[in-house]
mmCIF file of C-alpha atoms and ligand atoms in Angstrom:
data_model
loop_
_atom_site.group_PDB
_atom_site.id
_atom_site.type_symbol
_atom_site.label_atom_id
_atom_site.label_comp_id
_atom_site.label_asym_id
_atom_site.label_seq_id
_atom_site.Cartn_x
_atom_site.Cartn_y
_atom_site.Cartn_z
ATOM 1 C CA MET A 216 -0.131 -0.198 0.121
ATOM 2 C CA SER A 217 1.470 3.641 -0.922
ATOM 3 C CA HIS A 218 1.119 6.429 1.264
ATOM 4 C CA ALA A 219 0.197 9.871 0.995
ATOM 5 C CA HIS A 220 3.456 11.724 1.345
ATOM 6 C CA GLY A 221 4.622 15.524 1.865
ATOM 7 C CA THR A 222 7.433 17.674 0.494
ATOM 8 C CA HIS A 223 8.904 20.054 1.980
ATOM 9 C CA ALA A 224 9.473 22.492 -0.305
ATOM 10 C CA HIS A 225 13.443 24.144 -0.251
ATOM 11 C CA GLY A 226 13.618 27.356 1.621
ATOM 12 C CA THR A 227 10.029 28.089 3.054
ATOM 13 C CA HIS A 228 8.786 27.533 6.131
ATOM 14 C CA ALA A 229 5.410 27.414 8.036
ATOM 15 C CA HIS A 230 4.708 31.056 7.873
ATOM 16 C CA GLY A 231 2.256 33.052 6.089
ATOM 17 C CA PRO A 232 -0.623 35.271 5.924
ATOM 18 C CA HIS A 233 -4.047 33.848 7.746
ATOM 19 C CA GLU A 234 -7.440 34.449 8.084
ATOM 20 C CA HIS A 235 -6.981 35.361 11.507
ATOM 21 C CA GLY A 236 -3.467 36.169 11.627
ATOM 22 C CA ALA A 237 -1.535 38.530 9.796
ATOM 23 C CA PRO A 238 0.564 38.711 6.427
ATOM 24 C CA ALA A 239 4.424 38.380 6.621
ATOM 25 C CA HIS A 240 4.843 42.193 7.074
ATOM 26 C CA HIS A 241 3.023 42.554 9.956
ATOM 27 C CA PRO A 242 5.483 40.031 12.178
ATOM 28 C CA HIS A 243 3.254 41.846 15.273
ATOM 29 C CA GLU A 244 -0.058 40.093 15.145
ATOM 30 C CA PRO A 245 -0.417 36.612 15.949
ATOM 31 C CA THR A 246 -0.828 33.612 13.250
ATOM 32 C CA PRO A 247 -2.227 30.321 13.263
ATOM 33 C CA HIS A 248 1.241 28.928 13.196
ATOM 34 C CA ASP A 249 2.161 30.932 16.230
ATOM 35 C CA SER A 250 -0.262 29.416 18.269
ATOM 36 C CA PRO A 251 -1.273 25.556 18.083
ATOM 37 C CA ASP A 252 -4.829 26.247 19.631
ATOM 38 C CA LEU A 253 -5.538 29.203 16.585
ATOM 39 C CA SER A 254 -4.137 26.623 14.074
ATOM 40 C CA ALA A 255 -5.971 23.717 15.454
ATOM 41 C CA LEU A 256 -9.194 26.487 15.797
ATOM 42 C CA GLN A 257 -8.705 26.836 11.909
ATOM 43 C CA ALA A 258 -8.617 23.360 11.168
ATOM 44 C CA GLU A 259 -11.800 22.614 12.728
ATOM 45 C CA VAL A 260 -13.423 25.565 11.206
ATOM 46 C CA LEU A 261 -12.061 24.514 7.867
ATOM 47 C CA ASP A 262 -13.388 20.868 8.464
ATOM 48 C CA LEU A 263 -16.494 22.240 9.812
ATOM 49 C CA ASP A 264 -17.110 24.136 6.450
ATOM 50 C CA ALA A 265 -16.202 20.984 4.216
ATOM 51 C CA GLU A 266 -18.700 18.964 5.903
ATOM 52 C CA VAL A 267 -21.557 21.076 6.092
ATOM 53 C CA LEU A 268 -21.273 22.787 2.559
ATOM 54 C CA ALA A 269 -19.869 19.521 1.140
ATOM 55 C CA SER A 270 -22.814 19.756 -1.765
ATOM 56 C CA HIS A 271 -22.355 23.117 -2.204
ATOM 57 C CA ILE A 272 -18.647 22.266 -3.110
ATOM 58 C CA ALA A 273 -19.569 19.463 -5.269
ATOM 59 C CA SER A 274 -21.783 21.284 -7.326
ATOM 60 C CA LEU A 275 -18.993 23.590 -8.011
ATOM 61 C CA THR A 276 -16.593 20.857 -9.035
ATOM 62 C CA ASP A 277 -19.405 19.527 -11.496
ATOM 63 C CA TRP A 278 -19.751 23.092 -12.673
ATOM 64 C CA LEU A 279 -16.103 23.863 -13.826
ATOM 65 C CA PRO A 280 -15.815 24.247 -17.701
ATOM 66 C CA LEU A 281 -13.335 21.614 -18.268
ATOM 67 C CA THR A 282 -12.567 20.764 -21.943
ATOM 68 C CA ALA A 283 -11.163 17.328 -20.402
ATOM 69 C CA ALA A 284 -10.836 15.267 -16.981
ATOM 70 C CA PRO A 285 -7.895 16.695 -15.340
ATOM 71 C CA ARG A 286 -5.300 13.730 -14.591
ATOM 72 C CA HIS A 287 -3.366 16.143 -12.299
ATOM 73 C CA ILE A 288 -4.941 18.365 -9.882
ATOM 74 C CA VAL A 289 -3.241 21.207 -7.856
ATOM 75 C CA ASP A 290 -4.896 22.641 -4.816
ATOM 76 C CA LEU A 291 -3.497 25.662 -3.612
ATOM 77 C CA GLY A 292 -3.583 26.685 0.050
ATOM 78 C CA ALA A 293 -5.805 23.357 0.508
ATOM 79 C CA GLY A 294 -6.059 23.499 4.441
ATOM 80 C CA THR A 295 -7.106 20.571 6.007
ATOM 81 C CA GLY A 296 -8.294 19.480 2.331
ATOM 82 C CA ALA A 297 -11.489 20.576 1.479
ATOM 83 C CA GLY A 298 -11.304 21.204 -1.861
ATOM 84 C CA THR A 299 -8.676 18.234 -2.402
ATOM 85 C CA PHE A 300 -11.445 15.545 -1.501
ATOM 86 C CA ALA A 301 -14.371 17.012 -3.707
ATOM 87 C CA LEU A 302 -11.799 17.159 -6.604
ATOM 88 C CA LEU A 303 -10.870 13.234 -5.773
ATOM 89 C CA ALA A 304 -14.227 12.396 -5.588
ATOM 90 C CA ARG A 305 -14.996 14.173 -8.433
ATOM 91 C CA PHE A 306 -12.117 12.876 -11.054
ATOM 92 C CA PRO A 307 -11.304 9.368 -9.917
ATOM 93 C CA GLU A 308 -8.826 9.239 -12.417
ATOM 94 C CA ALA A 309 -7.244 11.897 -11.367
ATOM 95 C CA HIS A 310 -4.203 12.522 -8.229
ATOM 96 C CA VAL A 311 -4.169 15.875 -6.098
ATOM 97 C CA THR A 312 -1.133 17.887 -5.432
ATOM 98 C CA ALA A 313 -1.975 19.847 -2.179
ATOM 99 C CA VAL A 314 0.078 22.974 -0.960
ATOM 100 C CA ASP A 315 0.074 24.664 1.742
ATOM 101 C CA THR A 316 2.725 26.585 4.316
ATOM 102 C CA SER A 317 1.155 24.853 7.808
ATOM 103 C CA ALA A 318 2.478 21.856 8.471
ATOM 104 C CA PRO A 319 -0.140 20.506 11.081
ATOM 105 C CA HIS A 320 -3.131 21.018 8.284
ATOM 106 C CA LEU A 321 -1.253 19.319 5.702
ATOM 107 C CA GLN A 322 -0.612 16.679 8.468
ATOM 108 C CA ARG A 323 -4.429 16.322 8.852
ATOM 109 C CA LEU A 324 -4.720 16.099 5.057
ATOM 110 C CA ARG A 325 -2.623 12.885 4.972
ATOM 111 C CA GLU A 326 -4.120 11.547 8.053
ATOM 112 C CA LYS A 327 -8.029 11.630 6.155
ATOM 113 C CA ALA A 328 -6.761 10.793 2.606
ATOM 114 C CA CYS A 329 -5.039 7.549 4.823
ATOM 115 C CA ALA A 330 -8.073 7.114 6.421
ATOM 116 C CA ALA A 331 -10.305 7.094 3.245
ATOM 117 C CA GLY A 332 -7.899 4.981 1.328
ATOM 118 C CA LEU A 333 -7.011 7.915 -0.730
ATOM 119 C CA GLU A 334 -3.504 7.775 0.079
ATOM 120 C CA GLY A 335 -1.881 6.890 -3.229
ATOM 121 C CA ARG A 336 -3.680 9.835 -5.098
ATOM 122 C CA VAL A 337 -2.406 12.651 -2.927
ATOM 123 C CA ARG A 338 0.923 14.364 -2.455
ATOM 124 C CA THR A 339 1.211 17.333 0.144
ATOM 125 C CA VAL A 340 3.762 20.058 -0.265
ATOM 126 C CA GLN A 341 4.679 22.379 1.822
ATOM 127 C CA ALA A 342 5.196 25.309 0.736
ATOM 128 C CA ASP A 343 4.997 29.440 1.150
ATOM 129 C CA LEU A 344 3.034 30.226 -2.344
ATOM 130 C CA ASP A 345 4.394 34.204 -1.578
ATOM 131 C CA ALA A 346 7.929 32.917 -2.676
ATOM 132 C CA PRO A 347 9.639 34.208 -5.551
ATOM 133 C CA ALA A 348 10.162 30.672 -7.088
ATOM 134 C CA TRP A 349 7.208 27.606 -6.329
ATOM 135 C CA PRO A 350 8.233 24.094 -5.756
ATOM 136 C CA GLU A 351 7.798 21.808 -8.384
ATOM 137 C CA LEU A 352 4.379 21.199 -8.775
ATOM 138 C CA GLY A 353 4.234 19.290 -12.450
ATOM 139 C CA THR A 354 2.077 20.390 -14.924
ATOM 140 C CA PRO A 355 -1.649 20.084 -13.862
ATOM 141 C CA GLY A 356 -4.706 20.328 -15.890
ATOM 142 C CA LEU A 357 -6.637 22.174 -13.217
ATOM 143 C CA VAL A 358 -5.327 24.422 -10.595
ATOM 144 C CA TRP A 359 -7.689 25.232 -7.446
ATOM 145 C CA ALA A 360 -7.339 27.489 -5.080
ATOM 146 C CA SER A 361 -10.128 27.819 -2.304
ATOM 147 C CA ALA A 362 -10.135 31.107 0.113
ATOM 148 C CA SER A 363 -6.238 31.246 -0.309
ATOM 149 C CA MET A 364 -5.149 33.502 -2.694
ATOM 150 C CA HIS A 365 -6.401 36.504 -0.905
ATOM 151 C CA HIS A 366 -3.978 35.630 1.585
ATOM 152 C CA MET A 367 -0.990 36.392 -0.764
ATOM 153 C CA ALA A 368 0.936 39.274 -0.001
ATOM 154 C CA ASP A 369 1.584 39.862 -3.689
ATOM 155 C CA PRO A 370 -1.544 38.019 -5.322
ATOM 156 C CA ASP A 371 -0.569 39.765 -8.864
ATOM 157 C CA GLN A 372 2.677 37.153 -8.303
ATOM 158 C CA ALA A 373 0.926 34.480 -7.688
ATOM 159 C CA LEU A 374 -1.529 34.671 -10.245
ATOM 160 C CA ARG A 375 1.221 34.425 -12.726
ATOM 161 C CA HIS A 376 2.857 31.539 -11.074
ATOM 162 C CA VAL A 377 -0.273 29.448 -11.392
ATOM 163 C CA ARG A 378 -0.705 30.428 -15.054
ATOM 164 C CA GLU A 379 2.967 29.504 -16.033
ATOM 165 C CA LEU A 380 2.239 26.144 -14.152
ATOM 166 C CA LEU A 381 -1.413 25.236 -15.647
ATOM 167 C CA ALA A 382 -1.040 23.009 -19.176
ATOM 168 C CA PRO A 383 -1.949 25.261 -21.903
ATOM 169 C CA GLU A 384 -5.435 23.609 -22.014
ATOM 170 C CA GLY A 385 -6.347 24.012 -18.285
ATOM 171 C CA LEU A 386 -7.986 25.329 -16.194
ATOM 172 C CA PHE A 387 -7.340 27.651 -13.215
ATOM 173 C CA ALA A 388 -10.728 27.778 -10.650
ATOM 174 C CA LEU A 389 -10.197 30.485 -8.122
ATOM 175 C CA LEU A 390 -12.831 30.074 -5.233
ATOM 176 C CA GLU A 391 -13.097 33.377 -2.465
ATOM 177 C CA LEU A 392 -15.950 34.078 0.106
ATOM 178 C CA SER A 393 -17.445 37.347 0.612
ATOM 179 C CA GLY A 394 -16.918 37.590 4.456
ATOM 180 C CA PHE A 395 -17.403 34.675 6.813
ATOM 181 C CA PRO A 396 -20.435 32.634 7.371
ATOM 182 C CA ARG A 397 -23.392 34.395 9.658
ATOM 183 C CA PHE A 398 -24.895 31.655 11.506
ATOM 184 C CA LEU A 399 -27.532 33.554 14.052
ATOM 185 C CA PRO A 400 -31.123 33.431 12.969
ATOM 186 C CA ALA A 401 -32.442 36.933 14.009
ATOM 187 C CA GLY A 402 -32.823 39.634 16.588
ATOM 188 C CA GLU A 403 -30.599 40.955 18.706
ATOM 189 C CA GLU A 404 -28.323 38.205 18.552
ATOM 190 C CA ALA A 405 -27.511 38.474 14.698
ATOM 191 C CA ALA A 406 -27.364 42.083 15.320
ATOM 192 C CA LEU A 407 -24.683 41.328 17.795
ATOM 193 C CA GLU A 408 -22.742 38.952 15.272
ATOM 194 C CA GLU A 409 -22.731 41.668 12.636
ATOM 195 C CA ARG A 410 -21.153 44.430 14.568
ATOM 196 C CA ALA A 411 -18.620 41.289 15.563
ATOM 197 C CA HIS A 412 -18.050 40.810 11.761
ATOM 198 C CA THR A 413 -17.781 44.676 11.342
ATOM 199 C CA ALA A 414 -14.794 44.776 13.910
ATOM 200 C CA SER A 415 -13.612 41.524 12.077
ATOM 201 C CA ASP A 416 -14.000 43.275 8.761
ATOM 202 C CA ARG A 417 -11.391 46.284 10.208
ATOM 203 C CA PHE A 418 -8.758 43.881 11.376
ATOM 204 C CA HIS A 419 -9.094 42.175 8.036
ATOM 205 C CA ALA A 420 -8.847 45.088 6.126
ATOM 206 C CA GLU A 421 -5.646 46.207 7.579
ATOM 207 C CA HIS A 422 -3.850 42.741 7.568
ATOM 208 C CA VAL A 423 -5.624 40.674 4.671
ATOM 209 C CA PRO A 424 -6.270 43.620 2.335
ATOM 210 C CA HIS A 425 -7.166 41.160 -0.808
ATOM 211 C CA ARG A 426 -10.053 39.743 1.011
ATOM 212 C CA GLY A 427 -12.910 40.794 -1.192
ATOM 213 C CA ALA A 428 -10.683 41.934 -4.091
ATOM 214 C CA GLU A 429 -12.030 42.360 -7.506
ATOM 215 C CA TRP A 430 -10.374 38.833 -9.006
ATOM 216 C CA GLY A 431 -11.832 38.844 -12.878
ATOM 217 C CA PRO A 432 -9.577 41.911 -13.590
ATOM 218 C CA LYS A 433 -6.492 40.458 -11.606
ATOM 219 C CA LEU A 434 -6.855 37.080 -13.569
ATOM 220 C CA THR A 435 -7.196 39.011 -16.597
ATOM 221 C CA GLU A 436 -3.854 41.418 -15.911
ATOM 222 C CA ALA A 437 -2.063 38.254 -15.134
ATOM 223 C CA GLY A 438 -2.765 36.752 -18.958
ATOM 224 C CA PHE A 439 -5.788 34.610 -18.044
ATOM 225 C CA THR A 440 -9.004 34.373 -20.106
ATOM 226 C CA ILE A 441 -11.938 34.126 -18.125
ATOM 227 C CA ALA A 442 -13.980 30.970 -19.048
ATOM 228 C CA ASP A 443 -17.003 31.472 -16.769
ATOM 229 C CA GLU A 444 -17.762 32.772 -13.172
ATOM 230 C CA ARG A 445 -20.796 32.141 -10.758
ATOM 231 C CA THR A 446 -21.862 33.442 -7.351
ATOM 232 C CA LEU A 447 -23.140 30.767 -4.885
ATOM 233 C CA ASP A 448 -25.551 32.189 -2.350
ATOM 234 C CA VAL A 449 -25.586 29.807 0.408
ATOM 235 C CA ARG A 450 -28.435 29.282 2.467
ATOM 236 C CA ILE A 451 -28.420 26.152 4.920
ATOM 237 C CA GLU A 452 -31.202 25.798 7.491
ATOM 238 C CA ALA A 453 -30.960 22.225 8.668
ATOM 239 C CA PRO A 454 -32.059 21.791 12.342
ATOM 240 C CA GLU A 455 -31.447 18.288 12.135
ATOM 241 C CA ASN A 456 -27.827 18.827 11.412
ATOM 242 C CA PRO A 457 -25.570 19.069 14.275
ATOM 243 C CA ALA A 458 -22.545 19.713 12.363
ATOM 244 C CA ILE A 459 -24.062 23.407 11.886
ATOM 245 C CA ALA A 460 -24.037 24.162 15.735
ATOM 246 C CA ARG A 461 -20.404 22.749 15.668
ATOM 247 C CA TYR A 462 -19.467 25.114 13.286
ATOM 248 C CA ALA A 463 -21.297 28.014 14.702
ATOM 249 C CA LEU A 464 -19.185 27.494 17.806
ATOM 250 C CA ALA A 465 -16.200 26.741 16.186
ATOM 251 C CA GLY A 466 -16.392 29.561 13.518
ATOM 252 C CA LEU A 467 -18.124 32.316 16.254
ATOM 253 C CA THR A 468 -14.778 31.394 18.776
ATOM 254 C CA ARG A 469 -12.465 32.271 15.804
ATOM 255 C CA LEU A 470 -14.424 35.434 15.032
ATOM 256 C CA ARG A 471 -14.180 36.528 18.866
ATOM 257 C CA THR A 472 -10.131 36.069 18.916
ATOM 258 C CA THR A 473 -9.929 38.294 16.103
ATOM 259 C CA VAL A 474 -12.509 40.813 17.794
ATOM 260 C CA ALA A 475 -11.508 40.522 21.764
ATOM 261 C CA GLU A 476 -10.065 43.720 21.614
ATOM 262 C CA THR A 477 -12.374 45.821 19.393
ATOM 263 C CA LEU A 478 -15.253 45.093 20.259
ATOM 264 C CA SER A 479 -17.085 46.860 23.176
ATOM 265 C CA PRO A 480 -16.863 45.164 26.508
ATOM 266 C CA ASP A 481 -21.167 44.638 26.593
ATOM 267 C CA ASP A 482 -20.395 43.241 23.409
ATOM 268 C CA LEU A 483 -17.608 40.813 23.827
ATOM 269 C CA ARG A 484 -19.970 39.868 27.095
ATOM 270 C CA ALA A 485 -22.659 39.256 25.381
ATOM 271 C CA LEU A 486 -21.090 37.463 22.849
ATOM 272 C CA ASP A 487 -19.003 35.217 25.421
ATOM 273 C CA THR A 488 -22.609 34.455 26.875
ATOM 274 C CA LEU A 489 -23.609 33.143 23.183
ATOM 275 C CA ILE A 490 -21.443 31.360 22.366
ATOM 276 C CA ALA A 491 -20.551 28.871 25.818
ATOM 277 C CA PRO A 492 -20.625 25.560 24.107
ATOM 278 C CA GLU A 493 -22.617 24.028 26.304
ATOM 279 C CA ARG A 494 -25.797 26.509 25.395
ATOM 280 C CA LEU A 495 -24.891 26.910 21.736
ATOM 281 C CA THR A 496 -24.370 23.048 20.353
ATOM 282 C CA GLU A 497 -27.463 22.612 22.040
ATOM 283 C CA ARG A 498 -29.459 24.871 19.373
ATOM 284 C CA ARG A 499 -31.072 23.737 16.483
ATOM 285 C CA ASP A 500 -32.460 26.998 15.044
ATOM 286 C CA LEU A 501 -29.191 28.042 13.645
ATOM 287 C CA THR A 502 -28.435 28.671 10.147
ATOM 288 C CA VAL A 503 -25.523 28.969 7.772
ATOM 289 C CA ARG A 504 -25.646 32.058 5.440
ATOM 290 C CA THR A 505 -22.566 32.486 2.934
ATOM 291 C CA THR A 506 -21.765 33.690 -0.290
ATOM 292 C CA ARG A 507 -18.934 32.124 -2.488
ATOM 293 C CA ARG A 508 -17.475 33.363 -5.758
ATOM 294 C CA ILE A 509 -15.732 31.363 -8.230
ATOM 295 C CA TRP A 510 -13.750 32.083 -11.216
ATOM 296 C CA ALA A 511 -12.767 29.992 -13.695
ATOM 297 C CA ALA A 512 -9.940 31.017 -16.186
ATOM 298 C CA ARG A 513 -7.820 29.200 -19.257
ATOM 299 C CA PRO A 514 -3.971 30.506 -19.396
HETATM 300 C C1 SAM B 15 -8.869 29.987 4.622
HETATM 301 S S1 SAM B 15 -7.807 28.405 4.106
HETATM 302 C C2 SAM B 15 -8.827 27.954 3.190
HETATM 303 C C3 SAM B 15 -8.160 26.232 2.907
HETATM 304 C C4 SAM B 15 -8.949 25.362 2.005
HETATM 305 N N1 SAM B 15 -8.676 25.903 0.762
HETATM 306 C C5 SAM B 15 -10.328 25.439 2.403
HETATM 307 O O1 SAM B 15 -11.247 26.110 1.325
HETATM 308 O O2 SAM B 15 -10.876 24.971 3.187
HETATM 309 C C6 SAM B 15 -6.100 29.215 3.671
HETATM 310 C C7 SAM B 15 -5.206 28.310 3.484
HETATM 311 O O3 SAM B 15 -4.103 29.352 2.679
HETATM 312 C C8 SAM B 15 -2.994 28.782 3.383
HETATM 313 N N2 SAM B 15 -2.228 29.897 2.957
HETATM 314 C C9 SAM B 15 -1.826 30.736 3.339
HETATM 315 N N3 SAM B 15 -0.997 31.806 3.146
HETATM 316 C C10 SAM B 15 -0.333 30.741 2.269
HETATM 317 C C11 SAM B 15 1.321 30.964 1.635
HETATM 318 N N4 SAM B 15 1.761 32.278 1.422
HETATM 319 N N5 SAM B 15 1.100 30.137 0.839
HETATM 320 C C12 SAM B 15 0.517 28.727 1.128
HETATM 321 N N6 SAM B 15 -0.493 28.489 1.774
HETATM 322 C C13 SAM B 15 -1.086 29.535 2.348
HETATM 323 C C14 SAM B 15 -2.968 28.729 5.049
HETATM 324 O O4 SAM B 15 -2.579 27.875 5.823
HETATM 325 C C15 SAM B 15 -4.734 28.041 4.866
HETATM 326 O O5 SAM B 15 -4.712 26.771 5.024
#
């Protein structure tokens, strides 16, 4: 039996900009890799996002305007493998190279691959995609980057790398989310959640400035032709699915770490009451509301 194997790209380290940390040029800000707790929390959020949105992610892999089924796929900023596993399921003949800065995320991805018997179809590469040169990633027919390009300090450079990497007939699928999901159904709780997001948006505007960027023009500038694009409005109300409450708990706990110093003391207290695990995970009225955008581009 073969094993999912990892490569540590030369000269790269597990350090880079992250959703709830800061880009490399803000070294005073925490990143998930500075704190095992933050890294584990991010991994949990990514896993729950993959679980709760599985059918939506599958619908996006079905939608891809490919000219031929890809044999080799590269997942950039793969995290714990949301895209990797969706793509392995969609393209049974393909193997996936999953690239990320985070050693713990890639370790988790490898463990999941082994548990699913998919280890022979997955390679992990630990690398910083902000580095001027990328490691050897082959000539993929599909490059997938979900919620990772906005983390780049220089996304234009990364997009040029993707164009050079792709096979001539290949496709680049770039996914981004417009803000983090909302969970509270209504009333003062939803208003509190919104205020926390406003505070978090201020943090991200400073530290992760490319979040919410217009990727269409950036792709064109990098030499891509946009084949298609799509906006997916996700509204999940599934009281019988306990993963939604777990996702809300992990997501709101992570949101709290970002806004702890900027939210008003009253709001912070109210948020702490709201996210007390024994209360939140019992709830069956939580929803997942989020918007994902995807661009499909040819080199
Ligand atoms: C929001 S997560 C998305 C993970 C996954 N694509 C998904 O959709 O669940 C962003 C990922 O990008 C990775 N990342 C951020 N900056 C990076 C960089 N400079 N090079 C490689 N990976 C990076 C992070 O470690 C993280 O796993």
